[in-house]
Amino acid sequence: MRSGRLAALAGAAFLAASCGAPAGVAGVSTLPPTTPPGNGITAASADSRPGRVPPPPGDTPVRVPPPKMSSYTYAFPVKGCRASYARKLLVLPKTVIWARKGCAFVSPVDGVVQEVNVNNLWSPSTDRGPDREGRFVTVKGEDGVLYLGGHLDSVEEGIKPGTKVKAGQALGRVGNSGNARDTASNLYFAISWPVSSQYWWVRRGVVRPWPYLDAWDDGNPTVSPRKEMITLRKQMGETPPCTQLCASKQVTPVPDETRPPTKKKKKNRGGDDDDVVVIPL
């Protein structure tokens, strides 16, 4: 009898405990949440914008320079002025960089001045090939590449054959001499290899320059045309024959080269030849 009475009392105590406890799922507390430390202020409520969690403190991001593509350092050939150029083949493998008259034409790389023409010898009555670029300066870069800047309004004092120059050093001023006399001011810019002046058709452009202009303007001044120049020189020979605009009395100016582009188009690194690139100050 006693054992039965004890069992009944234990069952009653268990039933009372079950009725007094909050209902819930096993393993999940149904008690009200306790107040977190910090007087109830959480990271989310500390910010004026609900739900925003401030980022953890950290170091200032490190700016990573572009990869070094060569041992040479280059400069965009027009300095201190807004400029634009067409990324397409304009009869010859060169480009026309449109810029305000008087803007500085600078050496694209360290090197030595090879040819200088301070006289505008071009005449529409003869249209001699060697004279079409008007006033011009060529630089043999330390990379072995020849760079030509033509249609100049003037040549800087002291710039003559044999003068050593640095990348970014002024060589002349943008103009419209030569067969560009009826066009807006511009810089005739060409890349080739050094040859005797009698092979003038080489200096006026062999390597397409716009991929390198793009890179120099976009912040990687170490992209070099040297490898492409060497490849083309092997394919064409040191002094290839003249094949385009070789005879005198050509019709000038060449179509599509009389005025700067009027519509800005997006750069296309895929090589779309119709792109126009506008260079800000």
PDB file of C-alpha atoms in Angstrom:
ATOM      1  CA  MET A   1       0.000   0.000   0.000  1.00  0.00           C
ATOM      2  CA  ARG A   2       2.797   2.361   0.856  1.00  0.00           C
ATOM      3  CA  SER A   3       4.568   1.793  -2.424  1.00  0.00           C
ATOM      4  CA  GLY A   4       1.360   2.448  -4.319  1.00  0.00           C
ATOM      5  CA  ARG A   5       0.789   5.680  -2.414  1.00  0.00           C
ATOM      6  CA  LEU A   6       4.346   6.851  -3.218  1.00  0.00           C
ATOM      7  CA  ALA A   7       3.838   6.127  -6.900  1.00  0.00           C
ATOM      8  CA  ALA A   8       0.610   8.118  -6.907  1.00  0.00           C
ATOM      9  CA  LEU A   9       2.324  11.084  -5.223  1.00  0.00           C
ATOM     10  CA  ALA A  10       5.228  10.984  -7.727  1.00  0.00           C
ATOM     11  CA  GLY A  11       2.795  10.944 -10.639  1.00  0.00           C
ATOM     12  CA  ALA A  12       0.904  13.919  -9.247  1.00  0.00           C
ATOM     13  CA  ALA A  13       4.140  15.872  -8.777  1.00  0.00           C
ATOM     14  CA  PHE A  14       5.195  15.134 -12.371  1.00  0.00           C
ATOM     15  CA  LEU A  15       1.820  16.248 -13.693  1.00  0.00           C
ATOM     16  CA  ALA A  16       1.993  19.490 -11.752  1.00  0.00           C
ATOM     17  CA  ALA A  17       5.482  20.229 -13.058  1.00  0.00           C
ATOM     18  CA  SER A  18       4.396  19.589 -16.632  1.00  0.00           C
ATOM     19  CA  CYS A  19       1.416  21.907 -16.373  1.00  0.00           C
ATOM     20  CA  GLY A  20       3.491  24.723 -14.846  1.00  0.00           C
ATOM     21  CA  ALA A  21       6.267  24.688 -17.522  1.00  0.00           C
ATOM     22  CA  PRO A  22       5.924  26.621 -20.821  1.00  0.00           C
ATOM     23  CA  ALA A  23       4.955  24.482 -23.765  1.00  0.00           C
ATOM     24  CA  GLY A  24       7.483  24.038 -26.565  1.00  0.00           C
ATOM     25  CA  VAL A  25       9.553  21.750 -28.728  1.00  0.00           C
ATOM     26  CA  ALA A  26      12.179  19.591 -27.176  1.00  0.00           C
ATOM     27  CA  GLY A  27      15.582  21.297 -27.343  1.00  0.00           C
ATOM     28  CA  VAL A  28      14.115  24.742 -28.152  1.00  0.00           C
ATOM     29  CA  SER A  29      13.792  27.282 -25.392  1.00  0.00           C
ATOM     30  CA  THR A  30      10.463  29.072 -25.072  1.00  0.00           C
ATOM     31  CA  LEU A  31      11.704  31.504 -22.472  1.00  0.00           C
ATOM     32  CA  PRO A  32      11.743  35.228 -23.431  1.00  0.00           C
ATOM     33  CA  PRO A  33      15.112  36.425 -24.827  1.00  0.00           C
ATOM     34  CA  THR A  34      17.527  37.964 -22.461  1.00  0.00           C
ATOM     35  CA  THR A  35      18.836  41.486 -22.995  1.00  0.00           C
ATOM     36  CA  PRO A  36      22.258  41.392 -24.798  1.00  0.00           C
ATOM     37  CA  PRO A  37      25.221  43.151 -23.263  1.00  0.00           C
ATOM     38  CA  GLY A  38      25.820  46.788 -24.114  1.00  0.00           C
ATOM     39  CA  ASN A  39      22.530  48.183 -22.767  1.00  0.00           C
ATOM     40  CA  GLY A  40      20.566  46.495 -25.534  1.00  0.00           C
ATOM     41  CA  ILE A  41      22.400  48.233 -28.403  1.00  0.00           C
ATOM     42  CA  THR A  42      23.384  45.944 -31.258  1.00  0.00           C
ATOM     43  CA  ALA A  43      25.645  46.667 -34.244  1.00  0.00           C
ATOM     44  CA  ALA A  44      22.593  47.060 -36.469  1.00  0.00           C
ATOM     45  CA  SER A  45      20.763  49.482 -34.214  1.00  0.00           C
ATOM     46  CA  ALA A  46      23.888  51.525 -33.573  1.00  0.00           C
ATOM     47  CA  ASP A  47      23.851  52.691 -37.238  1.00  0.00           C
ATOM     48  CA  SER A  48      21.411  55.395 -38.282  1.00  0.00           C
ATOM     49  CA  ARG A  49      20.265  53.188 -41.164  1.00  0.00           C
ATOM     50  CA  PRO A  50      18.341  50.127 -39.932  1.00  0.00           C
ATOM     51  CA  GLY A  51      19.863  46.814 -40.870  1.00  0.00           C
ATOM     52  CA  ARG A  52      23.264  48.195 -41.942  1.00  0.00           C
ATOM     53  CA  VAL A  53      26.297  46.635 -40.322  1.00  0.00           C
ATOM     54  CA  PRO A  54      29.441  48.780 -40.458  1.00  0.00           C
ATOM     55  CA  PRO A  55      32.361  47.032 -42.192  1.00  0.00           C
ATOM     56  CA  PRO A  56      35.183  45.925 -39.957  1.00  0.00           C
ATOM     57  CA  PRO A  57      38.200  48.231 -39.831  1.00  0.00           C
ATOM     58  CA  GLY A  58      40.981  47.457 -42.296  1.00  0.00           C
ATOM     59  CA  ASP A  59      43.952  48.821 -44.163  1.00  0.00           C
ATOM     60  CA  THR A  60      43.577  51.168 -47.148  1.00  0.00           C
ATOM     61  CA  PRO A  61      43.355  49.172 -50.429  1.00  0.00           C
ATOM     62  CA  VAL A  62      46.683  48.875 -52.231  1.00  0.00           C
ATOM     63  CA  ARG A  63      46.707  50.137 -55.841  1.00  0.00           C
ATOM     64  CA  VAL A  64      48.327  47.511 -58.036  1.00  0.00           C
ATOM     65  CA  PRO A  65      50.297  48.932 -60.993  1.00  0.00           C
ATOM     66  CA  PRO A  66      49.708  47.446 -64.460  1.00  0.00           C
ATOM     67  CA  PRO A  67      52.041  44.622 -65.456  1.00  0.00           C
ATOM     68  CA  LYS A  68      55.354  45.661 -66.933  1.00  0.00           C
ATOM     69  CA  MET A  69      55.333  44.641 -70.598  1.00  0.00           C
ATOM     70  CA  SER A  70      58.823  45.802 -71.587  1.00  0.00           C
ATOM     71  CA  SER A  71      61.874  47.567 -70.228  1.00  0.00           C
ATOM     72  CA  TYR A  72      60.914  50.764 -72.098  1.00  0.00           C
ATOM     73  CA  THR A  73      58.705  53.593 -70.866  1.00  0.00           C
ATOM     74  CA  TYR A  74      56.479  55.475 -73.321  1.00  0.00           C
ATOM     75  CA  ALA A  75      54.494  58.702 -73.386  1.00  0.00           C
ATOM     76  CA  PHE A  76      51.369  59.603 -75.348  1.00  0.00           C
ATOM     77  CA  PRO A  77      52.647  61.839 -78.200  1.00  0.00           C
ATOM     78  CA  VAL A  78      50.300  64.799 -77.558  1.00  0.00           C
ATOM     79  CA  LYS A  79      50.696  66.437 -74.167  1.00  0.00           C
ATOM     80  CA  GLY A  80      48.527  68.881 -72.235  1.00  0.00           C
ATOM     81  CA  CYS A  81      45.628  68.980 -74.699  1.00  0.00           C
ATOM     82  CA  ARG A  82      42.448  67.150 -75.455  1.00  0.00           C
ATOM     83  CA  ALA A  83      43.055  64.851 -78.425  1.00  0.00           C
ATOM     84  CA  SER A  84      41.265  62.203 -80.469  1.00  0.00           C
ATOM     85  CA  TYR A  85      42.324  59.628 -83.023  1.00  0.00           C
ATOM     86  CA  ALA A  86      40.716  57.035 -85.261  1.00  0.00           C
ATOM     87  CA  ARG A  87      41.397  53.365 -84.657  1.00  0.00           C
ATOM     88  CA  LYS A  88      41.188  52.341 -88.290  1.00  0.00           C
ATOM     89  CA  LEU A  89      43.397  52.073 -91.338  1.00  0.00           C
ATOM     90  CA  LEU A  90      43.567  55.469 -93.053  1.00  0.00           C
ATOM     91  CA  VAL A  91      45.095  54.415 -96.396  1.00  0.00           C
ATOM     92  CA  LEU A  92      48.459  53.924 -94.667  1.00  0.00           C
ATOM     93  CA  PRO A  93      49.236  52.159 -91.367  1.00  0.00           C
ATOM     94  CA  LYS A  94      49.403  55.338 -89.296  1.00  0.00           C
ATOM     95  CA  THR A  95      46.957  57.555 -87.464  1.00  0.00           C
ATOM     96  CA  VAL A  96      45.950  61.194 -87.313  1.00  0.00           C
ATOM     97  CA  ILE A  97      45.772  62.586 -83.789  1.00  0.00           C
ATOM     98  CA  TRP A  98      43.423  65.568 -83.773  1.00  0.00           C
ATOM     99  CA  ALA A  99      44.417  68.289 -81.336  1.00  0.00           C
ATOM    100  CA  ARG A 100      44.339  72.050 -81.019  1.00  0.00           C
ATOM    101  CA  LYS A 101      46.960  73.995 -82.948  1.00  0.00           C
ATOM    102  CA  GLY A 102      49.996  74.690 -80.791  1.00  0.00           C
ATOM    103  CA  CYS A 103      49.608  71.613 -78.568  1.00  0.00           C
ATOM    104  CA  ALA A 104      52.883  69.897 -77.756  1.00  0.00           C
ATOM    105  CA  PHE A 105      54.102  66.949 -79.791  1.00  0.00           C
ATOM    106  CA  VAL A 106      56.381  65.011 -77.446  1.00  0.00           C
ATOM    107  CA  SER A 107      58.811  62.173 -77.894  1.00  0.00           C
ATOM    108  CA  PRO A 108      57.051  58.840 -77.281  1.00  0.00           C
ATOM    109  CA  VAL A 109      60.201  57.292 -75.794  1.00  0.00           C
ATOM    110  CA  ASP A 110      63.806  58.031 -74.916  1.00  0.00           C
ATOM    111  CA  GLY A 111      65.893  58.178 -78.062  1.00  0.00           C
ATOM    112  CA  VAL A 112      67.792  60.246 -80.616  1.00  0.00           C
ATOM    113  CA  VAL A 113      66.351  62.618 -83.217  1.00  0.00           C
ATOM    114  CA  GLN A 114      66.980  61.214 -86.687  1.00  0.00           C
ATOM    115  CA  GLU A 115      65.337  63.608 -89.176  1.00  0.00           C
ATOM    116  CA  VAL A 116      64.017  67.151 -88.856  1.00  0.00           C
ATOM    117  CA  ASN A 117      62.223  69.239 -91.453  1.00  0.00           C
ATOM    118  CA  VAL A 118      61.588  72.813 -90.338  1.00  0.00           C
ATOM    119  CA  ASN A 119      60.462  73.976 -93.785  1.00  0.00           C
ATOM    120  CA  ASN A 120      57.011  73.314 -95.196  1.00  0.00           C
ATOM    121  CA  LEU A 121      58.005  72.219 -98.708  1.00  0.00           C
ATOM    122  CA  TRP A 122      54.739  70.640 -99.797  1.00  0.00           C
ATOM    123  CA  SER A 123      52.918  72.102-102.782  1.00  0.00           C
ATOM    124  CA  PRO A 124      49.590  70.897-104.232  1.00  0.00           C
ATOM    125  CA  SER A 125      50.969  71.406-107.719  1.00  0.00           C
ATOM    126  CA  THR A 126      53.562  68.674-107.242  1.00  0.00           C
ATOM    127  CA  ASP A 127      52.376  66.750-104.177  1.00  0.00           C
ATOM    128  CA  ARG A 128      55.762  65.136-103.692  1.00  0.00           C
ATOM    129  CA  GLY A 129      55.620  62.147-101.372  1.00  0.00           C
ATOM    130  CA  PRO A 130      58.600  63.177 -99.198  1.00  0.00           C
ATOM    131  CA  ASP A 131      56.941  66.551 -98.516  1.00  0.00           C
ATOM    132  CA  ARG A 132      53.423  65.446 -97.554  1.00  0.00           C
ATOM    133  CA  GLU A 133      54.071  65.469 -93.807  1.00  0.00           C
ATOM    134  CA  GLY A 134      55.188  69.128 -93.975  1.00  0.00           C
ATOM    135  CA  ARG A 135      57.240  70.022 -90.921  1.00  0.00           C
ATOM    136  CA  PHE A 136      58.143  66.843 -89.088  1.00  0.00           C
ATOM    137  CA  VAL A 137      60.489  65.224 -86.582  1.00  0.00           C
ATOM    138  CA  THR A 138      61.492  61.561 -86.403  1.00  0.00           C
ATOM    139  CA  VAL A 139      62.965  59.895 -83.322  1.00  0.00           C
ATOM    140  CA  LYS A 140      64.876  56.636 -83.235  1.00  0.00           C
ATOM    141  CA  GLY A 141      63.830  55.239 -79.887  1.00  0.00           C
ATOM    142  CA  GLU A 142      66.072  53.296 -77.566  1.00  0.00           C
ATOM    143  CA  ASP A 143      63.745  50.409 -78.441  1.00  0.00           C
ATOM    144  CA  GLY A 144      65.039  50.516 -82.044  1.00  0.00           C
ATOM    145  CA  VAL A 145      61.698  51.808 -83.378  1.00  0.00           C
ATOM    146  CA  LEU A 146      61.280  54.955 -85.493  1.00  0.00           C
ATOM    147  CA  TYR A 147      58.529  57.440 -84.564  1.00  0.00           C
ATOM    148  CA  LEU A 148      57.327  60.247 -86.848  1.00  0.00           C
ATOM    149  CA  GLY A 149      55.342  63.332 -85.896  1.00  0.00           C
ATOM    150  CA  GLY A 150      54.257  65.389 -88.901  1.00  0.00           C
ATOM    151  CA  HIS A 151      51.971  68.265 -89.993  1.00  0.00           C
ATOM    152  CA  LEU A 152      53.730  70.332 -87.310  1.00  0.00           C
ATOM    153  CA  ASP A 153      53.247  74.060 -87.018  1.00  0.00           C
ATOM    154  CA  SER A 154      56.788  74.443 -85.670  1.00  0.00           C
ATOM    155  CA  VAL A 155      59.763  72.486 -84.360  1.00  0.00           C
ATOM    156  CA  GLU A 156      61.150  73.173 -80.905  1.00  0.00           C
ATOM    157  CA  GLU A 157      64.394  75.111 -80.704  1.00  0.00           C
ATOM    158  CA  GLY A 158      67.429  72.866 -80.338  1.00  0.00           C
ATOM    159  CA  ILE A 159      65.756  69.828 -81.900  1.00  0.00           C
ATOM    160  CA  LYS A 160      68.053  68.612 -84.672  1.00  0.00           C
ATOM    161  CA  PRO A 161      69.454  65.302 -85.934  1.00  0.00           C
ATOM    162  CA  GLY A 162      71.560  63.671 -83.233  1.00  0.00           C
ATOM    163  CA  THR A 163      69.800  65.388 -80.323  1.00  0.00           C
ATOM    164  CA  LYS A 164      69.101  63.036 -77.422  1.00  0.00           C
ATOM    165  CA  VAL A 165      65.548  63.295 -76.127  1.00  0.00           C
ATOM    166  CA  LYS A 166      63.505  61.851 -73.287  1.00  0.00           C
ATOM    167  CA  ALA A 167      60.005  60.394 -73.337  1.00  0.00           C
ATOM    168  CA  GLY A 168      57.546  63.257 -72.924  1.00  0.00           C
ATOM    169  CA  GLN A 169      60.023  65.933 -74.107  1.00  0.00           C
ATOM    170  CA  ALA A 170      58.504  68.504 -76.487  1.00  0.00           C
ATOM    171  CA  LEU A 171      59.699  68.181 -80.072  1.00  0.00           C
ATOM    172  CA  GLY A 172      57.279  70.503 -81.861  1.00  0.00           C
ATOM    173  CA  ARG A 173      53.804  72.005 -81.982  1.00  0.00           C
ATOM    174  CA  VAL A 174      50.709  70.546 -83.618  1.00  0.00           C
ATOM    175  CA  GLY A 175      49.638  72.292 -86.821  1.00  0.00           C
ATOM    176  CA  ASN A 176      48.454  71.534 -90.346  1.00  0.00           C
ATOM    177  CA  SER A 177      51.527  71.869 -92.525  1.00  0.00           C
ATOM    178  CA  GLY A 178      52.116  69.664 -95.549  1.00  0.00           C
ATOM    179  CA  ASN A 179      49.096  68.246 -97.331  1.00  0.00           C
ATOM    180  CA  ALA A 180      46.996  68.940 -94.210  1.00  0.00           C
ATOM    181  CA  ARG A 181      46.841  72.669 -94.982  1.00  0.00           C
ATOM    182  CA  ASP A 182      43.072  72.529 -95.663  1.00  0.00           C
ATOM    183  CA  THR A 183      42.236  70.383 -92.634  1.00  0.00           C
ATOM    184  CA  ALA A 184      41.839  70.942 -88.929  1.00  0.00           C
ATOM    185  CA  SER A 185      45.117  70.926 -86.981  1.00  0.00           C
ATOM    186  CA  ASN A 186      46.440  67.459 -86.277  1.00  0.00           C
ATOM    187  CA  LEU A 187      49.502  65.327 -85.688  1.00  0.00           C
ATOM    188  CA  TYR A 188      50.477  62.777 -88.309  1.00  0.00           C
ATOM    189  CA  PHE A 189      51.784  59.941 -86.137  1.00  0.00           C
ATOM    190  CA  ALA A 190      53.564  56.908 -87.568  1.00  0.00           C
ATOM    191  CA  ILE A 191      55.651  53.974 -86.340  1.00  0.00           C
ATOM    192  CA  SER A 192      58.252  52.170 -88.471  1.00  0.00           C
ATOM    193  CA  TRP A 193      61.977  51.407 -88.381  1.00  0.00           C
ATOM    194  CA  PRO A 194      65.031  53.563 -89.146  1.00  0.00           C
ATOM    195  CA  VAL A 195      66.002  53.750 -92.833  1.00  0.00           C
ATOM    196  CA  SER A 196      67.804  56.218 -95.056  1.00  0.00           C
ATOM    197  CA  SER A 197      65.753  59.313 -95.933  1.00  0.00           C
ATOM    198  CA  GLN A 198      65.588  58.188 -99.567  1.00  0.00           C
ATOM    199  CA  TYR A 199      63.124  55.509 -98.431  1.00  0.00           C
ATOM    200  CA  TRP A 200      60.697  58.120 -97.123  1.00  0.00           C
ATOM    201  CA  TRP A 201      57.683  55.839 -97.626  1.00  0.00           C
ATOM    202  CA  VAL A 202      58.876  53.649 -94.736  1.00  0.00           C
ATOM    203  CA  ARG A 203      59.002  56.452 -92.178  1.00  0.00           C
ATOM    204  CA  ARG A 204      55.401  57.494 -92.935  1.00  0.00           C
ATOM    205  CA  GLY A 205      54.037  54.336 -91.300  1.00  0.00           C
ATOM    206  CA  VAL A 206      54.336  50.548 -91.219  1.00  0.00           C
ATOM    207  CA  VAL A 207      53.119  49.515 -87.751  1.00  0.00           C
ATOM    208  CA  ARG A 208      49.509  50.280 -86.798  1.00  0.00           C
ATOM    209  CA  PRO A 209      49.930  52.673 -83.878  1.00  0.00           C
ATOM    210  CA  TRP A 210      46.543  52.747 -82.150  1.00  0.00           C
ATOM    211  CA  PRO A 211      46.995  49.622 -79.946  1.00  0.00           C
ATOM    212  CA  TYR A 212      50.039  51.310 -78.420  1.00  0.00           C
ATOM    213  CA  LEU A 213      48.367  54.710 -78.130  1.00  0.00           C
ATOM    214  CA  ASP A 214      45.505  52.985 -76.304  1.00  0.00           C
ATOM    215  CA  ALA A 215      47.868  51.341 -73.842  1.00  0.00           C
ATOM    216  CA  TRP A 216      49.947  54.471 -73.167  1.00  0.00           C
ATOM    217  CA  ASP A 217      46.839  56.517 -72.548  1.00  0.00           C
ATOM    218  CA  ASP A 218      45.145  53.828 -70.439  1.00  0.00           C
ATOM    219  CA  GLY A 219      47.971  53.776 -67.910  1.00  0.00           C
ATOM    220  CA  ASN A 220      50.400  51.119 -69.110  1.00  0.00           C
ATOM    221  CA  PRO A 221      53.383  53.019 -70.520  1.00  0.00           C
ATOM    222  CA  THR A 222      55.460  49.852 -70.975  1.00  0.00           C
ATOM    223  CA  VAL A 223      53.537  48.321 -73.906  1.00  0.00           C
ATOM    224  CA  SER A 224      56.078  48.365 -76.749  1.00  0.00           C
ATOM    225  CA  PRO A 225      55.727  48.159 -80.551  1.00  0.00           C
ATOM    226  CA  ARG A 226      59.246  46.712 -80.842  1.00  0.00           C
ATOM    227  CA  LYS A 227      58.228  43.070 -81.399  1.00  0.00           C
ATOM    228  CA  GLU A 228      55.637  43.937 -84.021  1.00  0.00           C
ATOM    229  CA  MET A 229      58.113  46.226 -85.774  1.00  0.00           C
ATOM    230  CA  ILE A 230      60.744  43.463 -85.930  1.00  0.00           C
ATOM    231  CA  THR A 231      58.200  40.980 -87.282  1.00  0.00           C
ATOM    232  CA  LEU A 232      57.043  43.329 -90.044  1.00  0.00           C
ATOM    233  CA  ARG A 233      60.610  44.270 -90.975  1.00  0.00           C
ATOM    234  CA  LYS A 234      61.447  40.585 -91.469  1.00  0.00           C
ATOM    235  CA  GLN A 235      58.339  40.058 -93.591  1.00  0.00           C
ATOM    236  CA  MET A 236      58.698  43.174 -95.739  1.00  0.00           C
ATOM    237  CA  GLY A 237      62.462  43.588 -95.854  1.00  0.00           C
ATOM    238  CA  GLU A 238      64.595  46.457 -94.605  1.00  0.00           C
ATOM    239  CA  THR A 239      63.685  48.721 -97.540  1.00  0.00           C
ATOM    240  CA  PRO A 240      60.397  47.540 -99.065  1.00  0.00           C
ATOM    241  CA  PRO A 241      59.217  49.194-102.288  1.00  0.00           C
ATOM    242  CA  CYS A 242      56.682  52.004-102.171  1.00  0.00           C
ATOM    243  CA  THR A 243      53.202  50.692-102.944  1.00  0.00           C
ATOM    244  CA  GLN A 244      50.732  53.437-101.912  1.00  0.00           C
ATOM    245  CA  LEU A 245      50.614  57.190-102.633  1.00  0.00           C
ATOM    246  CA  CYS A 246      54.013  57.011-104.268  1.00  0.00           C
ATOM    247  CA  ALA A 247      53.590  59.201-107.361  1.00  0.00           C
ATOM    248  CA  SER A 248      53.366  62.969-107.368  1.00  0.00           C
ATOM    249  CA  LYS A 249      50.204  64.994-107.992  1.00  0.00           C
ATOM    250  CA  GLN A 250      47.970  62.830-105.798  1.00  0.00           C
ATOM    251  CA  VAL A 251      44.506  64.134-104.932  1.00  0.00           C
ATOM    252  CA  THR A 252      44.701  65.597-101.436  1.00  0.00           C
ATOM    253  CA  PRO A 253      43.631  65.534 -98.727  1.00  0.00           C
ATOM    254  CA  VAL A 254      42.772  61.865 -98.383  1.00  0.00           C
ATOM    255  CA  PRO A 255      39.068  61.243 -97.559  1.00  0.00           C
ATOM    256  CA  ASP A 256      38.252  60.743 -93.860  1.00  0.00           C
ATOM    257  CA  GLU A 257      41.312  62.737 -92.838  1.00  0.00           C
ATOM    258  CA  THR A 258      40.036  66.285 -93.286  1.00  0.00           C
ATOM    259  CA  ARG A 259      38.267  66.802 -89.970  1.00  0.00           C
ATOM    260  CA  PRO A 260      38.397  65.334 -86.479  1.00  0.00           C
ATOM    261  CA  PRO A 261      35.741  62.800 -85.490  1.00  0.00           C
ATOM    262  CA  THR A 262      32.455  64.388 -84.446  1.00  0.00           C
ATOM    263  CA  LYS A 263      31.050  61.357 -82.634  1.00  0.00           C
ATOM    264  CA  LYS A 264      32.699  59.750 -79.655  1.00  0.00           C
ATOM    265  CA  LYS A 265      32.532  55.989 -79.671  1.00  0.00           C
ATOM    266  CA  LYS A 266      33.438  53.501 -76.993  1.00  0.00           C
ATOM    267  CA  LYS A 267      36.819  51.857 -77.056  1.00  0.00           C
ATOM    268  CA  ASN A 268      36.742  48.252 -78.120  1.00  0.00           C
ATOM    269  CA  ARG A 269      39.637  46.158 -77.021  1.00  0.00           C
ATOM    270  CA  GLY A 270      38.493  43.533 -79.479  1.00  0.00           C
ATOM    271  CA  GLY A 271      40.061  45.570 -82.268  1.00  0.00           C
ATOM    272  CA  ASP A 272      37.048  47.108 -83.971  1.00  0.00           C
ATOM    273  CA  ASP A 273      38.598  49.338 -86.618  1.00  0.00           C
ATOM    274  CA  ASP A 274      35.757  51.868 -86.450  1.00  0.00           C
ATOM    275  CA  ASP A 275      36.366  52.964 -82.881  1.00  0.00           C
ATOM    276  CA  VAL A 276      37.237  56.557 -82.120  1.00  0.00           C
ATOM    277  CA  VAL A 277      39.200  57.281 -78.979  1.00  0.00           C
ATOM    278  CA  VAL A 278      38.984  60.682 -77.314  1.00  0.00           C
ATOM    279  CA  ILE A 279      41.797  61.611 -74.961  1.00  0.00           C
ATOM    280  CA  PRO A 280      40.912  64.101 -72.203  1.00  0.00           C
ATOM    281  CA  LEU A 281      43.283  66.686 -70.800  1.00  0.00           C
TER     282      LEU A 281
END
